[in-house]
Backbone as numpy.savetxt, mean C-alpha at the origin, in Angstrom:
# Nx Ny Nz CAx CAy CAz Cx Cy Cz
20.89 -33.10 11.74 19.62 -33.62 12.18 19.76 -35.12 12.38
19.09 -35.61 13.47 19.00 -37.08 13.48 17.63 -37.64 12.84
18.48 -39.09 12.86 17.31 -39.83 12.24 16.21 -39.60 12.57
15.04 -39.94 12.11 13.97 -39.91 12.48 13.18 -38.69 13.06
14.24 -37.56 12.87 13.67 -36.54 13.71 13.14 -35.69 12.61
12.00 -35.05 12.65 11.21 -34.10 11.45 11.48 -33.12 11.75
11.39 -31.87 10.63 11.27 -31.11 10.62 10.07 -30.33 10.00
9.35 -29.42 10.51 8.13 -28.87 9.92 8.64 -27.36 9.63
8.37 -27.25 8.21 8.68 -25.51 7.70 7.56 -24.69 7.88
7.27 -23.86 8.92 6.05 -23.26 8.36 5.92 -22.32 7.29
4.96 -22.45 6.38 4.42 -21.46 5.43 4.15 -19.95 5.54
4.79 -19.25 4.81 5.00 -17.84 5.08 4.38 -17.20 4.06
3.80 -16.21 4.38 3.46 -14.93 3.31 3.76 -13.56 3.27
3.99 -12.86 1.99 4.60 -11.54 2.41 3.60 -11.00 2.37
3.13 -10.27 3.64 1.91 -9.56 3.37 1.88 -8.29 4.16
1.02 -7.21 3.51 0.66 -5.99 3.90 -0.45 -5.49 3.97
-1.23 -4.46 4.40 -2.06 -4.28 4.78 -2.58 -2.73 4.61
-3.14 -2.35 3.62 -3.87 -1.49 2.58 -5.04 -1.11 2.69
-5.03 0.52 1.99 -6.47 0.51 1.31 -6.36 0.58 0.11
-7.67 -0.20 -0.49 -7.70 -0.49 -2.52 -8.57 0.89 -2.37
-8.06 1.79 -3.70 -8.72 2.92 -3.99 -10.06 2.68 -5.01
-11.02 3.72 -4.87 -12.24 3.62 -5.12 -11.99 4.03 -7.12
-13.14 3.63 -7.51 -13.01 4.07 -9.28 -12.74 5.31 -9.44
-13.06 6.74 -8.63 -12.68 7.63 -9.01 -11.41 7.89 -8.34
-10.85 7.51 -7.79 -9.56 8.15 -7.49 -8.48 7.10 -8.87
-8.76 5.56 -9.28 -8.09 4.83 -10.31 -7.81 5.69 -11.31
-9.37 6.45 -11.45 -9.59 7.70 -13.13 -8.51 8.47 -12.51
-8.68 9.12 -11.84 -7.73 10.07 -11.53 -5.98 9.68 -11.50
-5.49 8.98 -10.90 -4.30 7.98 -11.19 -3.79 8.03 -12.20
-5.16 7.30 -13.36 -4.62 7.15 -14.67 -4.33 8.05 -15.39
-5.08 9.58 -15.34 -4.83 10.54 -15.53 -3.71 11.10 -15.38
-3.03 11.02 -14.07 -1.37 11.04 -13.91 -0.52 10.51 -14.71
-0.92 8.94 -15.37 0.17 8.10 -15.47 0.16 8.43 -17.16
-0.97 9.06 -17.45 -0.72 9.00 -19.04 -0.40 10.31 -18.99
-0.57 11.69 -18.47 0.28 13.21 -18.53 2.21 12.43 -18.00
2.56 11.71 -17.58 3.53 11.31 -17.41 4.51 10.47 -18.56
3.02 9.66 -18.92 3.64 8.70 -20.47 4.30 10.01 -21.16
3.21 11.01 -21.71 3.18 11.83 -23.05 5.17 12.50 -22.68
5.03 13.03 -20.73 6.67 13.58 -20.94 7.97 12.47 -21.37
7.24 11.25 -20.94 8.40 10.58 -20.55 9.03 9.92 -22.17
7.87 9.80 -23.05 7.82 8.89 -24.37 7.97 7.79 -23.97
7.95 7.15 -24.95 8.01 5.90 -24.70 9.17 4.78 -24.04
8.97 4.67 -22.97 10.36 4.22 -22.25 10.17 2.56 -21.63
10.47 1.91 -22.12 10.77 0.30 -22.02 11.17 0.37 -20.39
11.79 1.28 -19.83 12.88 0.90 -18.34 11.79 1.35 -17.10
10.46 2.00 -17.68 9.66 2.26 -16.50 8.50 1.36 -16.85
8.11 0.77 -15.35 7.14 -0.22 -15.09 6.15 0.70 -14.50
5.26 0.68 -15.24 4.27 1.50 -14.56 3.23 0.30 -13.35
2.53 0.75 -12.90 1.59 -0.03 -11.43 0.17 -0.28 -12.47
-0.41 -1.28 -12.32 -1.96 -1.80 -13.03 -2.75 -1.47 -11.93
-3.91 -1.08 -12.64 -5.02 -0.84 -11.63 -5.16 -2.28 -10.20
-4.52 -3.30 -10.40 -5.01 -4.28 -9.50 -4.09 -4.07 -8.44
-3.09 -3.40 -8.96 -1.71 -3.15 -7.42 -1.82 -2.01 -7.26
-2.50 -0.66 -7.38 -2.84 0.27 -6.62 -3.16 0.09 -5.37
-2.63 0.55 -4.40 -2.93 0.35 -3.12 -2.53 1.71 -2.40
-2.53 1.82 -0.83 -2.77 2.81 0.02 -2.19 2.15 0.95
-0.58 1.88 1.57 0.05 0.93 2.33 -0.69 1.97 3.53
-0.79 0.77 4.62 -0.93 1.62 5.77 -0.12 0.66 6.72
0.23 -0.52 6.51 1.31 -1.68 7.63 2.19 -2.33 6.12
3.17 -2.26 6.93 4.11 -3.32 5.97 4.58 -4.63 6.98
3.23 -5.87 6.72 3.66 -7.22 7.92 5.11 -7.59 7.69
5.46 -7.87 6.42 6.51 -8.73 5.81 6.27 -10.37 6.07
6.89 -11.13 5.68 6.93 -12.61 6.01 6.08 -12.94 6.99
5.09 -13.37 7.22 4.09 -13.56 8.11 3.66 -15.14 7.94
3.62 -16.21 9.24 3.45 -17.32 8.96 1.80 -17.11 8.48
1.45 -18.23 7.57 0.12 -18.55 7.30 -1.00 -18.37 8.10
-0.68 -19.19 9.71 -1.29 -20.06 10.29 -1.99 -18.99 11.06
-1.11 -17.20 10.84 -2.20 -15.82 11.57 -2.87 -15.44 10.58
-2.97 -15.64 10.03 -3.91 -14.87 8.41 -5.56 -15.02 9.48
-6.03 -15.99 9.41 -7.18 -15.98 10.50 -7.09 -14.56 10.88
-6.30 -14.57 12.20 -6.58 -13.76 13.49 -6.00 -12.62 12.79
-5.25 -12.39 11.72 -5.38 -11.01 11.21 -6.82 -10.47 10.36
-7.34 -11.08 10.18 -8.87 -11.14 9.14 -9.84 -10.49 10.14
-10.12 -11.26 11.52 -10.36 -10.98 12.57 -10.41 -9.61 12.99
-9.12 -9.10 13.11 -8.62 -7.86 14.06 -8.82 -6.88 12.79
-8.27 -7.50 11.56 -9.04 -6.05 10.97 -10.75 -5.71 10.63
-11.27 -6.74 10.86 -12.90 -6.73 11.10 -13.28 -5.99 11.99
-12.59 -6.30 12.76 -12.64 -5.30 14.11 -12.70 -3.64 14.15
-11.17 -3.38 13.77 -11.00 -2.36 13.04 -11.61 -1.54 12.80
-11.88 -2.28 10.98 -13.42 -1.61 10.49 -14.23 -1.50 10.74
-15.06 -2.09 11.52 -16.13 -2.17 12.35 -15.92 -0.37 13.95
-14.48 -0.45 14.01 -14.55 0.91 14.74 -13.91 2.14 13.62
-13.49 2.25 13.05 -13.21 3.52 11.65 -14.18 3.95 11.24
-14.40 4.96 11.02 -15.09 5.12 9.91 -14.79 5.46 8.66
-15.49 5.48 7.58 -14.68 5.96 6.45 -14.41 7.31 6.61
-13.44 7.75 5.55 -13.30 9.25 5.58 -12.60 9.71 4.15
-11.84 11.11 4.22 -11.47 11.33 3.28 -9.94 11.94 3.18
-9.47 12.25 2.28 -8.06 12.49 2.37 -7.54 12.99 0.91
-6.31 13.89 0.94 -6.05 14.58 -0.12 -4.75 14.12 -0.85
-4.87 13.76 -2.03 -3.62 13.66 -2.64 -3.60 14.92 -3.19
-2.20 15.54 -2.63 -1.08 16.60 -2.56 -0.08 16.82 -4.07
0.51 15.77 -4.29 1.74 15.92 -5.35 2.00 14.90 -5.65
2.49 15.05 -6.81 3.67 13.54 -7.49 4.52 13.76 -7.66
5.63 13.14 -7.28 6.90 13.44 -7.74 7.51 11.73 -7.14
9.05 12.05 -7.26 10.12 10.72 -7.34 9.80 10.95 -5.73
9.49 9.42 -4.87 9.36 9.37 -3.99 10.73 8.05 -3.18
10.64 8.17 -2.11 10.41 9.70 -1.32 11.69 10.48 -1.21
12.68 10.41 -2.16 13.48 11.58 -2.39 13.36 11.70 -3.99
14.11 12.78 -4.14 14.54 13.04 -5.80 14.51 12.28 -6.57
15.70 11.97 -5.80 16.49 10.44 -6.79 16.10 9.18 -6.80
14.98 9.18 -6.07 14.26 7.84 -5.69 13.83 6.94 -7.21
13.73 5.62 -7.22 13.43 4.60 -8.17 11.63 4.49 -8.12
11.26 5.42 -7.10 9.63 5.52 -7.56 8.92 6.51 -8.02
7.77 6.31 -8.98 7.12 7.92 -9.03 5.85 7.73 -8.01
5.23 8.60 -7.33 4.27 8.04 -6.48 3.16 9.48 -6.12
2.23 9.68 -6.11 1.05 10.48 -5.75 0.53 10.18 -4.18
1.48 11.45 -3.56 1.72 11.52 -2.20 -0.06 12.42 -1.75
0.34 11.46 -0.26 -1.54 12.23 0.14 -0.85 13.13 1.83
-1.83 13.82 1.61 -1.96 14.63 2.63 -2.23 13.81 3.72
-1.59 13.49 5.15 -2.02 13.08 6.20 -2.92 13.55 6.62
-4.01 13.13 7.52 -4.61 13.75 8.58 -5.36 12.57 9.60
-5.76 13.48 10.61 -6.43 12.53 11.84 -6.43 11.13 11.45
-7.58 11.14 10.55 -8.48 9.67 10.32 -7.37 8.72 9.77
-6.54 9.06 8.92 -5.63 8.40 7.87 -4.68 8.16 9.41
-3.65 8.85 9.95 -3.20 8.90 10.72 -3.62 7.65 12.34
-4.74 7.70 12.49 -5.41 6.60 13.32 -5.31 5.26 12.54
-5.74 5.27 11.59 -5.55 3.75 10.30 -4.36 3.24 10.72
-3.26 3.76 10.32 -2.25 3.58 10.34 -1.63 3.27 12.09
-1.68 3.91 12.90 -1.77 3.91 14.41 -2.32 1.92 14.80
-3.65 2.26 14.16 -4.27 0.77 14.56 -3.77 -0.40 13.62
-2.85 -0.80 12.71 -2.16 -1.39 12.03 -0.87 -1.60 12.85
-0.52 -0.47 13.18 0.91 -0.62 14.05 0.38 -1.73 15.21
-0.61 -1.41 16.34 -0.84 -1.82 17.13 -1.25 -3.39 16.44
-2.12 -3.21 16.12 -2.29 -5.07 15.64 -1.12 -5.36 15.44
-0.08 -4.73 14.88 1.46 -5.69 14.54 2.09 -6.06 15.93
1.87 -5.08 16.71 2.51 -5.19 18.14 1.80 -6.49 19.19
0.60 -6.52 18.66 -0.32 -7.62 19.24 0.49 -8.89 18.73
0.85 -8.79 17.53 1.02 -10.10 17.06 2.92 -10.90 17.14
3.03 -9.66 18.24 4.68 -9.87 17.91 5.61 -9.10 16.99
4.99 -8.52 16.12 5.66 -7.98 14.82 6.76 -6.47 15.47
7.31 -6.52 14.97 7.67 -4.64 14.82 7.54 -4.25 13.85
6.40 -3.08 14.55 6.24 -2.03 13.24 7.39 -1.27 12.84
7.77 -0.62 11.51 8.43 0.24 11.11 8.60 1.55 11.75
9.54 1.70 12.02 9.87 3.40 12.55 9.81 4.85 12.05
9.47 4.33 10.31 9.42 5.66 9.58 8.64 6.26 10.12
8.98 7.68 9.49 7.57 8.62 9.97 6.75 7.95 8.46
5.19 8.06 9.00 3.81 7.44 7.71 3.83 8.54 6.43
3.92 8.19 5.22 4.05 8.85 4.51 3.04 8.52 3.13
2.12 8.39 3.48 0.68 8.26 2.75 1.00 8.56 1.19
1.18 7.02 0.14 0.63 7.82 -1.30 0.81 6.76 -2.00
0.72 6.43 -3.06 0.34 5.49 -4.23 1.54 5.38 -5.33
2.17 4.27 -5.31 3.11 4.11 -6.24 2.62 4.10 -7.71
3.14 4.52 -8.21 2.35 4.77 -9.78 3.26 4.10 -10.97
4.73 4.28 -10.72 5.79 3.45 -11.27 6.87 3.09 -10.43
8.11 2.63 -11.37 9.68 2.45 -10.94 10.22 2.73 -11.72
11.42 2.69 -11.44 11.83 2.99 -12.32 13.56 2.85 -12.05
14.80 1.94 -12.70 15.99 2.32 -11.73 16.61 3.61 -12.10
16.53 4.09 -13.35 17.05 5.15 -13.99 16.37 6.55 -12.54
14.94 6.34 -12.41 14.54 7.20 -11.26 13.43 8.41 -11.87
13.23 9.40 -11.66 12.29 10.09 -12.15 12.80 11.52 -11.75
13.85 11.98 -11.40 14.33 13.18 -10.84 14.31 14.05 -12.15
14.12 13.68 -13.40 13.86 14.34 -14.64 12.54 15.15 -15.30
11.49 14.29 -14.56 10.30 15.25 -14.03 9.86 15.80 -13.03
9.53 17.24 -13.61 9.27 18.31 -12.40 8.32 17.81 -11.32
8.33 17.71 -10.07 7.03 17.98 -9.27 5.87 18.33 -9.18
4.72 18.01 -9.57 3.49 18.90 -9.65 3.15 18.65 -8.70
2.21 19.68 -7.96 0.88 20.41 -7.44 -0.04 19.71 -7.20
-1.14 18.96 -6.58 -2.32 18.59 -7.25 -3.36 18.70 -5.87
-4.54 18.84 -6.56 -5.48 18.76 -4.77 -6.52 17.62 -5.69
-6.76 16.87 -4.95 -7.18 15.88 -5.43 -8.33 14.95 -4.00
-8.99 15.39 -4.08 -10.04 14.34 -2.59 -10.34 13.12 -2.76
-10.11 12.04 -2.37 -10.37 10.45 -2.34 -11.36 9.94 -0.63
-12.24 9.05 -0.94 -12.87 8.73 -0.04 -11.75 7.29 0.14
-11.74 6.92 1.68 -11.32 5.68 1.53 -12.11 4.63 2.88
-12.34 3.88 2.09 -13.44 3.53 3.17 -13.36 1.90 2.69
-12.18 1.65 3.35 -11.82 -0.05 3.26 -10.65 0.01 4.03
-10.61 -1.36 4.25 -8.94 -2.08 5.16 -8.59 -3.10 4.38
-7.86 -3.33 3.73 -7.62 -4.52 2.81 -6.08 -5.53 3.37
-6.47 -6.49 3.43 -4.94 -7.13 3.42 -4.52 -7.60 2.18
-3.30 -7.97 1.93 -2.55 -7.93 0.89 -1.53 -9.35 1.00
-1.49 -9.98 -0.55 -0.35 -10.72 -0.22 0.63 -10.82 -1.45
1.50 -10.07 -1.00 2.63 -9.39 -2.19 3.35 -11.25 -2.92
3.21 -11.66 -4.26 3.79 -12.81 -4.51 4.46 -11.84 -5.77
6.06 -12.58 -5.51 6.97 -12.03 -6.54 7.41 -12.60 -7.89
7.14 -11.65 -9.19 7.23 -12.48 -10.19 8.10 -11.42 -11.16
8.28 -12.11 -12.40 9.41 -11.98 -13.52 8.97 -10.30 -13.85
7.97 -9.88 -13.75 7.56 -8.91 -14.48 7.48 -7.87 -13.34
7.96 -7.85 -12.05 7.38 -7.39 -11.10 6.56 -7.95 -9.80
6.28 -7.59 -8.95 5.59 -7.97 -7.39 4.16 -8.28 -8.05
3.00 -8.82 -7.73 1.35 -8.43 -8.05 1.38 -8.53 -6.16
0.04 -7.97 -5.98 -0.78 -7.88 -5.06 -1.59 -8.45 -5.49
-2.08 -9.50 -4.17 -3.23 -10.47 -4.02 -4.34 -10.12 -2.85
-5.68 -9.53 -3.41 -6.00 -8.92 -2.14 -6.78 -10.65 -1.21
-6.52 -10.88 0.01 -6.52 -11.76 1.03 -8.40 -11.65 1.31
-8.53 -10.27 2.42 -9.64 -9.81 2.67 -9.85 -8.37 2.47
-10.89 -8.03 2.51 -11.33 -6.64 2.59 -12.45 -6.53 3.89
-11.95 -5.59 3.99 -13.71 -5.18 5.31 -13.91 -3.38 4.67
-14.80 -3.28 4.71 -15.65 -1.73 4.86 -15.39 -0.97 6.10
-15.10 0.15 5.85 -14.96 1.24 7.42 -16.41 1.37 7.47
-16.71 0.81 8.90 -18.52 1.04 8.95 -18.65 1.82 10.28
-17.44 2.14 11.50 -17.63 2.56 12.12 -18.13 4.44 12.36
-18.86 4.40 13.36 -19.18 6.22 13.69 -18.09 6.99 13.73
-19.01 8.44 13.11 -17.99 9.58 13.11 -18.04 10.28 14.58
């Protein structure tokens, strides 16, 4: 660099873009996580998720300068303003999303509405420059980690109905104990069915 010449860093955030689950689906959660404590005993090596980082990923931004946080606040106002709320089924828990995986997680049933959420997240990323992810969407709620993994408990079953009727952004800051989630904004799904 030469003299006199500046440099400006812009400010970045890791952020994603969620729904925060309602009190009865948390009860329900917790209900999982303590039939899980009782198999697992007491184990120091699994981090279980606090009610404040429950979430419902529906975009993963990653590193996102500051200076769009605005015009993302914006577009998901928008959004919400065309969604409406709806509902959706958590299916099963098990080690996600394979066997051997380092998460335990309470997988949801796709459908339409959930499926569009996710659709219109992609597209705002595409608006903004971003590339969205290529996975196929795989809807569900991390509940722990774990590196040892969870392939030691069986799979259960579960039918479970959750309303979700929010768009939340997220701003993942990383710390000693684990990631927290910082929720940014929220909007309400207020749009017609």
């Amino acid at each position: 660099m030469r003299l006199g010449q500046e440099t400006e860093e812009t400010a970045t955030s890791r952020l994603f873009i969620g729904i925060s689950p309602d009190t009865a689906t948390q009860r329900f959660l917790d209900s999982l996580v303590d039939r899980c404590r009782r198999q697992l005993g007491r184990s120091d090596r699994v981090r279980w998720t606090g009610h404040a980082n429950r979430h419902l990923t529906l975009a993963f931004l990653g590193e996102t300068p500051d200076e769009l946080i605005p015009r993302i606040e914006v577009e998901l106002a928008a959004i919400a303003d065309r969604l409406p709320a709806c509902r959706a089924r958590i299916v099963s828990l098990h080690p996600f999303p394979k066997g051997r995986s380092p998460l335990l997680a309470a997988e949801l049933l796709t459908n339409p509405e959930l499926d569009r959420m996710h659709e219109e997240c992609r597209q705002l990323m595409i608006r903004l420059g971003m590339a969205p992810e290529g996975a196929v969407y795989r809807p569900h709620f991390t509940l722990a980690r774990s590196r040892r993994g969870f392939a030691h408990l069986a799979p259960l079953t579960l039918d479970f109905t959750l309303r979700l009727d929010n768009i939340t952004l997220y701003r993942s800051h990383t710390a000693p104990g684990g990631s927290q989630y910082v929720p940014l904004f929220e909007a309400q799904l207020k749009g017609d069915r």
